[in-house]
Amino acid sequence: RYFVGIEKIIYGNAYYLHLIILSFLPFIIRNFLSIYLSKKIVLVLMTSFLLLPLMHHMGFSYFQFYRYFTKVFAEPIAYTIFLIGFVRLIYYFDKKELLYTTLPLTCLILVAACVMRPNLTISCFFLLLIPFYDLIKSQQFKILIVFCAAGSVIFLPLLHNYYFGGSLVLFTTAAFHEVNIKITLEDYFALLTTLNIEYEKKKLLIEMLKNFINPFEVHKYFILCGLILSLKSKFLKNRILTPLYILVFTQFVLFFFIAPGPRYMWLFWISALVLSVYIFSNLKKERLK
């Protein structure tokens, strides 16, 4: 609602700010793919993203972003803004010593995405934790202060909620148990110890698993196989892959606690797709050698 509120101040009842930001998405996706993949693979994947929505349930489809935009859902804009910050962060991981000064703006972009879509918060926290440590280690204290100031923007909704609602809520009460957190750690503990949970939660867990197991979406098995192969030490030690690993893992774990809607997994599938294609491409190069 914060984004829509700003948009209404500028454009009234028109959604032009949505359209402007979404117009950048193909270029962001192309830059993201180009960091890790060859030009031929990027061309194939971009053709799929723009014209052949074969992976639309995974969010790898421009059509899907626009479809949810027409419903004024938060995901299209929040994920687009997140990907802008994420690509900037990948550039930083590739050339740390040269890009310290880019971190405050990158932090601000990622935090803005968190405000619009709170399920990004856990990923952004771990993504920004390493740059935070780097700034301290390299004694870049001036940049660190600006970096922390940019990160503190995440508390603006808290101030808003306290001033207007009289309660200390970081984002929204809808983020709490029984509203969006459908299955808790206690539920999983009960499942592991007694092999049983409530019927409704069991149904939700089955719905979650269906996002991974679908006979009509064989590309998901390709991606999951790639993720398993990515656990080799030589890939884990690759610095430029670190942001991908963090995003894939945090979004994967988070999904098992929230509502099982496919749109909550878009970033997981998009980042997992890139990581898997990168892994298979490199394994192929090794065999050719």
Short mmCIF file of the C-alpha atoms (twelve columns), coordinates in Angstrom:
data_MODEL
# 
_entry.id   MODEL 
# 
loop_
_atom_site.group_PDB 
_atom_site.id 
_atom_site.type_symbol 
_atom_site.label_atom_id 
_atom_site.label_alt_id 
_atom_site.label_comp_id 
_atom_site.label_asym_id 
_atom_site.label_seq_id 
_atom_site.Cartn_x 
_atom_site.Cartn_y 
_atom_site.Cartn_z 
_atom_site.pdbx_PDB_model_num 
ATOM 1   C CA . ARG A 1   0.000  0.000   0.000   1 
ATOM 2   C CA . TYR A 2   2.959  2.349   0.501   1 
ATOM 3   C CA . PHE A 3   3.955  2.003   -3.136  1 
ATOM 4   C CA . VAL A 4   0.374  2.482   -4.346  1 
ATOM 5   C CA . GLY A 5   0.044  5.512   -2.069  1 
ATOM 6   C CA . ILE A 6   3.095  7.153   -3.668  1 
ATOM 7   C CA . GLU A 7   1.806  6.214   -7.110  1 
ATOM 8   C CA . LYS A 8   -1.568 7.874   -6.457  1 
ATOM 9   C CA . ILE A 9   0.131  11.082  -5.347  1 
ATOM 10  C CA . ILE A 10  1.975  11.210  -8.688  1 
ATOM 11  C CA . TYR A 11  -0.512 9.709   -11.156 1 
ATOM 12  C CA . GLY A 12  -3.874 9.683   -9.416  1 
ATOM 13  C CA . ASN A 13  -5.861 6.524   -10.129 1 
ATOM 14  C CA . ALA A 14  -3.607 5.413   -13.014 1 
ATOM 15  C CA . TYR A 15  -1.029 2.652   -12.511 1 
ATOM 16  C CA . TYR A 16  1.703  4.255   -14.588 1 
ATOM 17  C CA . LEU A 17  4.401  3.761   -11.947 1 
ATOM 18  C CA . HIS A 18  3.717  0.023   -12.043 1 
ATOM 19  C CA . LEU A 19  4.047  0.053   -15.821 1 
ATOM 20  C CA . ILE A 20  7.247  2.108   -15.801 1 
ATOM 21  C CA . ILE A 21  8.984  -0.245  -13.360 1 
ATOM 22  C CA . LEU A 22  7.725  -3.406  -15.087 1 
ATOM 23  C CA . SER A 23  9.054  -2.099  -18.402 1 
ATOM 24  C CA . PHE A 24  12.580 -2.525  -17.001 1 
ATOM 25  C CA . LEU A 25  12.052 -6.186  -16.060 1 
ATOM 26  C CA . PRO A 26  13.200 -7.786  -19.370 1 
ATOM 27  C CA . PHE A 27  16.462 -5.809  -19.221 1 
ATOM 28  C CA . ILE A 28  17.003 -6.810  -15.589 1 
ATOM 29  C CA . ILE A 29  16.361 -10.477 -16.353 1 
ATOM 30  C CA . ARG A 30  18.718 -10.297 -19.343 1 
ATOM 31  C CA . ASN A 31  21.486 -8.763  -17.203 1 
ATOM 32  C CA . PHE A 32  20.888 -11.390 -14.514 1 
ATOM 33  C CA . LEU A 33  21.152 -14.241 -17.024 1 
ATOM 34  C CA . SER A 34  24.171 -12.705 -18.780 1 
ATOM 35  C CA . ILE A 35  26.238 -12.746 -15.591 1 
ATOM 36  C CA . TYR A 36  26.145 -16.547 -15.422 1 
ATOM 37  C CA . LEU A 37  25.205 -17.916 -18.840 1 
ATOM 38  C CA . SER A 38  26.421 -17.821 -22.435 1 
ATOM 39  C CA . LYS A 39  24.835 -15.576 -25.078 1 
ATOM 40  C CA . LYS A 40  23.075 -18.502 -26.783 1 
ATOM 41  C CA . ILE A 41  21.491 -19.725 -23.560 1 
ATOM 42  C CA . VAL A 42  20.485 -16.166 -22.627 1 
ATOM 43  C CA . LEU A 43  18.805 -15.778 -26.026 1 
ATOM 44  C CA . VAL A 44  16.833 -19.014 -25.583 1 
ATOM 45  C CA . LEU A 45  15.747 -18.162 -22.047 1 
ATOM 46  C CA . MET A 46  14.818 -14.574 -22.937 1 
ATOM 47  C CA . THR A 47  12.705 -15.853 -25.847 1 
ATOM 48  C CA . SER A 48  10.924 -18.122 -23.396 1 
ATOM 49  C CA . PHE A 49  10.522 -15.307 -20.854 1 
ATOM 50  C CA . LEU A 50  9.058  -12.852 -23.372 1 
ATOM 51  C CA . LEU A 51  7.217  -14.986 -25.929 1 
ATOM 52  C CA . LEU A 52  6.820  -18.605 -24.773 1 
ATOM 53  C CA . PRO A 53  5.576  -18.712 -21.176 1 
ATOM 54  C CA . LEU A 54  6.433  -22.395 -20.713 1 
ATOM 55  C CA . MET A 55  7.568  -21.741 -17.144 1 
ATOM 56  C CA . HIS A 56  4.896  -19.216 -16.185 1 
ATOM 57  C CA . HIS A 57  3.928  -21.025 -12.963 1 
ATOM 58  C CA . MET A 58  7.529  -20.539 -11.864 1 
ATOM 59  C CA . GLY A 59  7.309  -16.819 -12.546 1 
ATOM 60  C CA . PHE A 60  9.733  -17.012 -15.457 1 
ATOM 61  C CA . SER A 61  7.287  -15.252 -17.744 1 
ATOM 62  C CA . TYR A 62  6.736  -11.581 -18.511 1 
ATOM 63  C CA . PHE A 63  3.076  -12.419 -19.080 1 
ATOM 64  C CA . GLN A 64  2.764  -13.755 -15.528 1 
ATOM 65  C CA . PHE A 65  4.162  -10.548 -14.046 1 
ATOM 66  C CA . TYR A 66  1.648  -8.491  -16.012 1 
ATOM 67  C CA . ARG A 67  -1.152 -10.880 -15.143 1 
ATOM 68  C CA . TYR A 68  -0.621 -10.332 -11.423 1 
ATOM 69  C CA . PHE A 69  -0.057 -6.626  -11.993 1 
ATOM 70  C CA . THR A 70  -3.628 -6.369  -13.331 1 
ATOM 71  C CA . LYS A 71  -4.769 -7.699  -9.938  1 
ATOM 72  C CA . VAL A 72  -2.575 -5.077  -8.214  1 
ATOM 73  C CA . PHE A 73  -0.684 -7.785  -6.319  1 
ATOM 74  C CA . ALA A 74  2.592  -6.793  -4.681  1 
ATOM 75  C CA . GLU A 75  4.743  -9.519  -6.230  1 
ATOM 76  C CA . PRO A 76  5.393  -8.099  -9.752  1 
ATOM 77  C CA . ILE A 77  6.721  -4.749  -8.540  1 
ATOM 78  C CA . ALA A 78  8.391  -6.063  -5.382  1 
ATOM 79  C CA . TYR A 79  10.196 -8.839  -7.243  1 
ATOM 80  C CA . THR A 80  11.242 -6.489  -10.061 1 
ATOM 81  C CA . ILE A 81  12.726 -4.021  -7.586  1 
ATOM 82  C CA . PHE A 82  14.351 -6.882  -5.670  1 
ATOM 83  C CA . LEU A 83  15.986 -8.211  -8.848  1 
ATOM 84  C CA . ILE A 84  17.415 -4.747  -9.575  1 
ATOM 85  C CA . GLY A 85  19.098 -4.783  -6.167  1 
ATOM 86  C CA . PHE A 86  20.049 -8.446  -6.470  1 
ATOM 87  C CA . VAL A 87  21.877 -7.935  -9.784  1 
ATOM 88  C CA . ARG A 88  23.736 -4.965  -8.282  1 
ATOM 89  C CA . LEU A 89  24.737 -7.195  -5.357  1 
ATOM 90  C CA . ILE A 90  26.044 -9.904  -7.700  1 
ATOM 91  C CA . TYR A 91  28.262 -7.283  -9.373  1 
ATOM 92  C CA . TYR A 92  29.540 -6.399  -5.905  1 
ATOM 93  C CA . PHE A 93  30.353 -10.026 -5.051  1 
ATOM 94  C CA . ASP A 94  32.264 -10.273 -8.327  1 
ATOM 95  C CA . LYS A 95  34.384 -7.135  -7.716  1 
ATOM 96  C CA . LYS A 96  34.197 -6.299  -4.034  1 
ATOM 97  C CA . GLU A 97  37.157 -3.944  -3.759  1 
ATOM 98  C CA . LEU A 98  35.852 -1.717  -6.570  1 
ATOM 99  C CA . LEU A 99  32.182 -1.535  -5.624  1 
ATOM 100 C CA . TYR A 100 31.982 -0.691  -1.904  1 
ATOM 101 C CA . THR A 101 30.377 2.658   -2.731  1 
ATOM 102 C CA . THR A 102 27.463 0.926   -4.521  1 
ATOM 103 C CA . LEU A 103 26.325 -0.890  -1.388  1 
ATOM 104 C CA . PRO A 104 24.153 1.830   0.252   1 
ATOM 105 C CA . LEU A 105 21.963 2.228   -2.851  1 
ATOM 106 C CA . THR A 106 21.788 -1.546  -3.295  1 
ATOM 107 C CA . CYS A 107 20.709 -1.888  0.333   1 
ATOM 108 C CA . LEU A 108 18.030 0.785   -0.114  1 
ATOM 109 C CA . ILE A 109 16.632 -0.975  -3.193  1 
ATOM 110 C CA . LEU A 110 16.473 -4.351  -1.447  1 
ATOM 111 C CA . VAL A 111 14.878 -2.861  1.668   1 
ATOM 112 C CA . ALA A 112 12.250 -1.127  -0.473  1 
ATOM 113 C CA . ALA A 113 11.393 -4.533  -1.946  1 
ATOM 114 C CA . CYS A 114 11.077 -5.971  1.580   1 
ATOM 115 C CA . VAL A 115 8.606  -3.259  2.588   1 
ATOM 116 C CA . MET A 116 6.423  -4.189  -0.394  1 
ATOM 117 C CA . ARG A 117 6.788  -7.953  0.019   1 
ATOM 118 C CA . PRO A 118 7.880  -8.959  3.569   1 
ATOM 119 C CA . ASN A 119 8.667  -12.553 2.573   1 
ATOM 120 C CA . LEU A 120 11.840 -11.130 0.958   1 
ATOM 121 C CA . THR A 121 13.177 -9.959  4.318   1 
ATOM 122 C CA . ILE A 122 14.943 -13.169 5.335   1 
ATOM 123 C CA . SER A 123 16.712 -13.359 1.955   1 
ATOM 124 C CA . CYS A 124 17.740 -9.691  2.029   1 
ATOM 125 C CA . PHE A 125 19.018 -10.015 5.605   1 
ATOM 126 C CA . PHE A 126 21.459 -12.794 4.702   1 
ATOM 127 C CA . LEU A 127 22.352 -11.237 1.346   1 
ATOM 128 C CA . LEU A 128 23.314 -7.958  3.029   1 
ATOM 129 C CA . LEU A 129 25.019 -9.568  6.018   1 
ATOM 130 C CA . ILE A 130 28.190 -10.364 4.061   1 
ATOM 131 C CA . PRO A 131 28.585 -6.813  2.621   1 
ATOM 132 C CA . PHE A 132 27.955 -5.454  6.139   1 
ATOM 133 C CA . TYR A 133 30.805 -7.610  7.445   1 
ATOM 134 C CA . ASP A 134 33.016 -6.616  4.487   1 
ATOM 135 C CA . LEU A 135 32.556 -2.917  5.219   1 
ATOM 136 C CA . ILE A 136 33.578 -3.426  8.847   1 
ATOM 137 C CA . LYS A 137 36.539 -5.631  7.908   1 
ATOM 138 C CA . SER A 138 37.799 -3.148  5.306   1 
ATOM 139 C CA . GLN A 139 37.184 -0.226  7.709   1 
ATOM 140 C CA . GLN A 140 34.924 1.570   5.227   1 
ATOM 141 C CA . PHE A 141 33.116 3.276   8.085   1 
ATOM 142 C CA . LYS A 142 31.716 6.244   6.139   1 
ATOM 143 C CA . ILE A 143 30.080 3.908   3.643   1 
ATOM 144 C CA . LEU A 144 28.971 1.670   6.526   1 
ATOM 145 C CA . ILE A 145 27.063 4.554   8.146   1 
ATOM 146 C CA . VAL A 146 25.230 5.348   4.898   1 
ATOM 147 C CA . PHE A 147 24.653 1.613   4.360   1 
ATOM 148 C CA . CYS A 148 23.024 1.278   7.810   1 
ATOM 149 C CA . ALA A 149 20.960 4.436   7.245   1 
ATOM 150 C CA . ALA A 150 19.642 2.927   4.001   1 
ATOM 151 C CA . GLY A 151 18.828 -0.302  5.815   1 
ATOM 152 C CA . SER A 152 16.943 1.566   8.547   1 
ATOM 153 C CA . VAL A 153 14.279 2.482   5.970   1 
ATOM 154 C CA . ILE A 154 12.814 -0.942  6.724   1 
ATOM 155 C CA . PHE A 155 11.584 0.482   10.048  1 
ATOM 156 C CA . LEU A 156 9.413  3.176   8.439   1 
ATOM 157 C CA . PRO A 157 6.353  0.861   8.388   1 
ATOM 158 C CA . LEU A 158 6.977  0.207   12.098  1 
ATOM 159 C CA . LEU A 159 6.830  3.961   12.809  1 
ATOM 160 C CA . HIS A 160 3.731  4.233   10.627  1 
ATOM 161 C CA . ASN A 161 2.003  1.382   12.460  1 
ATOM 162 C CA . TYR A 162 2.887  2.788   15.873  1 
ATOM 163 C CA . TYR A 163 1.776  6.331   15.006  1 
ATOM 164 C CA . PHE A 164 -1.497 5.406   13.310  1 
ATOM 165 C CA . GLY A 165 -2.292 2.071   14.941  1 
ATOM 166 C CA . GLY A 166 -0.689 2.350   18.352  1 
ATOM 167 C CA . SER A 167 1.048  -1.037  18.019  1 
ATOM 168 C CA . LEU A 168 4.645  -2.117  17.453  1 
ATOM 169 C CA . VAL A 169 4.258  -4.155  14.254  1 
ATOM 170 C CA . LEU A 170 7.185  -4.207  11.811  1 
ATOM 171 C CA . PHE A 171 5.172  -4.722  8.608   1 
ATOM 172 C CA . THR A 172 1.633  -5.972  9.144   1 
ATOM 173 C CA . THR A 173 -0.256 -8.279  11.489  1 
ATOM 174 C CA . ALA A 174 -1.078 -10.370 8.402   1 
ATOM 175 C CA . ALA A 175 2.483  -11.702 8.572   1 
ATOM 176 C CA . PHE A 176 1.759  -13.528 11.798  1 
ATOM 177 C CA . HIS A 177 0.620  -17.066 12.614  1 
ATOM 178 C CA . GLU A 178 -2.650 -18.406 11.139  1 
ATOM 179 C CA . VAL A 179 -2.786 -15.649 8.528   1 
ATOM 180 C CA . ASN A 180 0.290  -16.152 6.374   1 
ATOM 181 C CA . ILE A 181 2.435  -18.486 8.452   1 
ATOM 182 C CA . LYS A 182 0.446  -21.640 7.795   1 
ATOM 183 C CA . ILE A 183 2.805  -24.261 9.229   1 
ATOM 184 C CA . THR A 184 5.095  -23.590 12.195  1 
ATOM 185 C CA . LEU A 185 8.274  -25.170 13.559  1 
ATOM 186 C CA . GLU A 186 6.130  -26.857 16.204  1 
ATOM 187 C CA . ASP A 187 4.064  -28.496 13.463  1 
ATOM 188 C CA . TYR A 188 7.170  -29.857 11.762  1 
ATOM 189 C CA . PHE A 189 8.544  -31.075 15.093  1 
ATOM 190 C CA . ALA A 190 5.268  -32.889 15.751  1 
ATOM 191 C CA . LEU A 191 5.409  -34.406 12.259  1 
ATOM 192 C CA . LEU A 192 8.952  -35.687 12.829  1 
ATOM 193 C CA . THR A 193 8.268  -37.081 16.308  1 
ATOM 194 C CA . THR A 194 4.707  -38.413 15.959  1 
ATOM 195 C CA . LEU A 195 4.429  -38.637 12.145  1 
ATOM 196 C CA . ASN A 196 1.170  -36.736 12.407  1 
ATOM 197 C CA . ILE A 197 -0.145 -33.157 12.206  1 
ATOM 198 C CA . GLU A 198 -3.564 -31.566 11.926  1 
ATOM 199 C CA . TYR A 199 -5.582 -32.581 8.868   1 
ATOM 200 C CA . GLU A 200 -5.769 -29.024 7.469   1 
ATOM 201 C CA . LYS A 201 -2.030 -28.519 7.834   1 
ATOM 202 C CA . LYS A 202 -1.378 -31.887 6.245   1 
ATOM 203 C CA . LYS A 203 -3.408 -30.733 3.249   1 
ATOM 204 C CA . LEU A 204 -1.360 -27.536 3.081   1 
ATOM 205 C CA . LEU A 205 1.877  -29.519 3.195   1 
ATOM 206 C CA . ILE A 206 0.685  -31.672 0.300   1 
ATOM 207 C CA . GLU A 207 -0.175 -28.503 -1.661  1 
ATOM 208 C CA . MET A 208 3.329  -27.206 -0.973  1 
ATOM 209 C CA . LEU A 209 4.922  -30.415 -2.242  1 
ATOM 210 C CA . LYS A 210 2.852  -30.235 -5.422  1 
ATOM 211 C CA . ASN A 211 4.870  -27.152 -6.340  1 
ATOM 212 C CA . PHE A 212 7.868  -29.463 -6.745  1 
ATOM 213 C CA . ILE A 213 6.248  -32.672 -7.963  1 
ATOM 214 C CA . ASN A 214 4.204  -32.283 -11.132 1 
ATOM 215 C CA . PRO A 215 4.339  -34.795 -14.043 1 
ATOM 216 C CA . PHE A 216 3.474  -32.020 -16.497 1 
ATOM 217 C CA . GLU A 217 6.338  -29.735 -15.449 1 
ATOM 218 C CA . VAL A 218 9.404  -31.841 -16.162 1 
ATOM 219 C CA . HIS A 219 11.610 -28.739 -16.262 1 
ATOM 220 C CA . LYS A 220 11.276 -28.564 -12.487 1 
ATOM 221 C CA . TYR A 221 13.027 -31.941 -12.165 1 
ATOM 222 C CA . PHE A 222 15.857 -30.592 -14.329 1 
ATOM 223 C CA . ILE A 223 16.176 -27.607 -11.988 1 
ATOM 224 C CA . LEU A 224 16.073 -29.712 -8.820  1 
ATOM 225 C CA . CYS A 225 18.738 -32.069 -10.222 1 
ATOM 226 C CA . GLY A 226 20.892 -29.038 -10.980 1 
ATOM 227 C CA . LEU A 227 20.518 -27.832 -7.397  1 
ATOM 228 C CA . ILE A 228 21.683 -31.186 -6.077  1 
ATOM 229 C CA . LEU A 229 24.708 -31.144 -8.405  1 
ATOM 230 C CA . SER A 230 25.494 -27.578 -7.313  1 
ATOM 231 C CA . LEU A 231 26.438 -28.843 -3.851  1 
ATOM 232 C CA . LYS A 232 29.911 -29.778 -5.112  1 
ATOM 233 C CA . SER A 233 32.629 -27.913 -3.229  1 
ATOM 234 C CA . LYS A 234 34.082 -26.237 -6.322  1 
ATOM 235 C CA . PHE A 235 30.731 -24.532 -6.983  1 
ATOM 236 C CA . LEU A 236 30.155 -23.666 -3.336  1 
ATOM 237 C CA . LYS A 237 33.537 -21.904 -3.264  1 
ATOM 238 C CA . ASN A 238 32.712 -19.781 -6.316  1 
ATOM 239 C CA . ARG A 239 32.243 -16.268 -4.910  1 
ATOM 240 C CA . ILE A 240 29.922 -15.042 -7.661  1 
ATOM 241 C CA . LEU A 241 27.529 -17.927 -6.951  1 
ATOM 242 C CA . THR A 242 27.187 -16.992 -3.263  1 
ATOM 243 C CA . PRO A 243 24.200 -14.619 -3.742  1 
ATOM 244 C CA . LEU A 244 22.405 -17.291 -5.787  1 
ATOM 245 C CA . TYR A 245 22.916 -19.926 -3.105  1 
ATOM 246 C CA . ILE A 246 21.646 -17.554 -0.404  1 
ATOM 247 C CA . LEU A 247 18.537 -16.606 -2.388  1 
ATOM 248 C CA . VAL A 248 17.706 -20.177 -3.412  1 
ATOM 249 C CA . PHE A 249 18.127 -21.584 0.096   1 
ATOM 250 C CA . THR A 250 16.320 -18.833 2.025   1 
ATOM 251 C CA . GLN A 251 13.355 -18.725 -0.355  1 
ATOM 252 C CA . PHE A 252 13.156 -22.531 -0.364  1 
ATOM 253 C CA . VAL A 253 13.086 -22.780 3.434   1 
ATOM 254 C CA . LEU A 254 10.638 -19.891 3.835   1 
ATOM 255 C CA . PHE A 255 8.149  -21.460 1.440   1 
ATOM 256 C CA . PHE A 256 7.518  -24.353 3.842   1 
ATOM 257 C CA . PHE A 257 5.997  -21.985 6.382   1 
ATOM 258 C CA . ILE A 258 3.783  -19.683 4.299   1 
ATOM 259 C CA . ALA A 259 0.713  -20.087 2.105   1 
ATOM 260 C CA . PRO A 260 1.435  -22.521 -0.773  1 
ATOM 261 C CA . GLY A 261 0.632  -20.074 -3.591  1 
ATOM 262 C CA . PRO A 262 2.974  -20.464 -6.614  1 
ATOM 263 C CA . ARG A 263 3.675  -16.715 -6.739  1 
ATOM 264 C CA . TYR A 264 5.482  -16.942 -3.416  1 
ATOM 265 C CA . MET A 265 8.046  -19.206 -5.118  1 
ATOM 266 C CA . TRP A 266 8.822  -17.109 -8.193  1 
ATOM 267 C CA . LEU A 267 12.192 -15.902 -6.935  1 
ATOM 268 C CA . PHE A 268 13.142 -19.392 -5.819  1 
ATOM 269 C CA . TRP A 269 12.408 -20.905 -9.221  1 
ATOM 270 C CA . ILE A 270 13.991 -18.057 -11.215 1 
ATOM 271 C CA . SER A 271 17.224 -18.123 -9.190  1 
ATOM 272 C CA . ALA A 272 17.223 -21.944 -9.086  1 
ATOM 273 C CA . LEU A 273 16.781 -22.049 -12.875 1 
ATOM 274 C CA . VAL A 274 19.811 -19.801 -13.400 1 
ATOM 275 C CA . LEU A 275 21.915 -21.776 -10.929 1 
ATOM 276 C CA . SER A 276 20.950 -25.137 -12.456 1 
ATOM 277 C CA . VAL A 277 21.605 -24.058 -16.052 1 
ATOM 278 C CA . TYR A 278 24.965 -22.640 -14.934 1 
ATOM 279 C CA . ILE A 279 25.866 -25.948 -13.251 1 
ATOM 280 C CA . PHE A 280 24.899 -28.103 -16.237 1 
ATOM 281 C CA . SER A 281 26.708 -25.749 -18.630 1 
ATOM 282 C CA . ASN A 282 29.925 -25.996 -16.634 1 
ATOM 283 C CA . LEU A 283 29.664 -29.770 -16.249 1 
ATOM 284 C CA . LYS A 284 29.265 -30.029 -20.033 1 
ATOM 285 C CA . LYS A 285 32.381 -27.902 -20.587 1 
ATOM 286 C CA . GLU A 286 34.345 -30.203 -18.266 1 
ATOM 287 C CA . ARG A 287 33.297 -33.292 -20.209 1 
ATOM 288 C CA . LEU A 288 34.238 -31.683 -23.533 1 
ATOM 289 C CA . LYS A 289 37.705 -30.997 -22.173 1 
# 
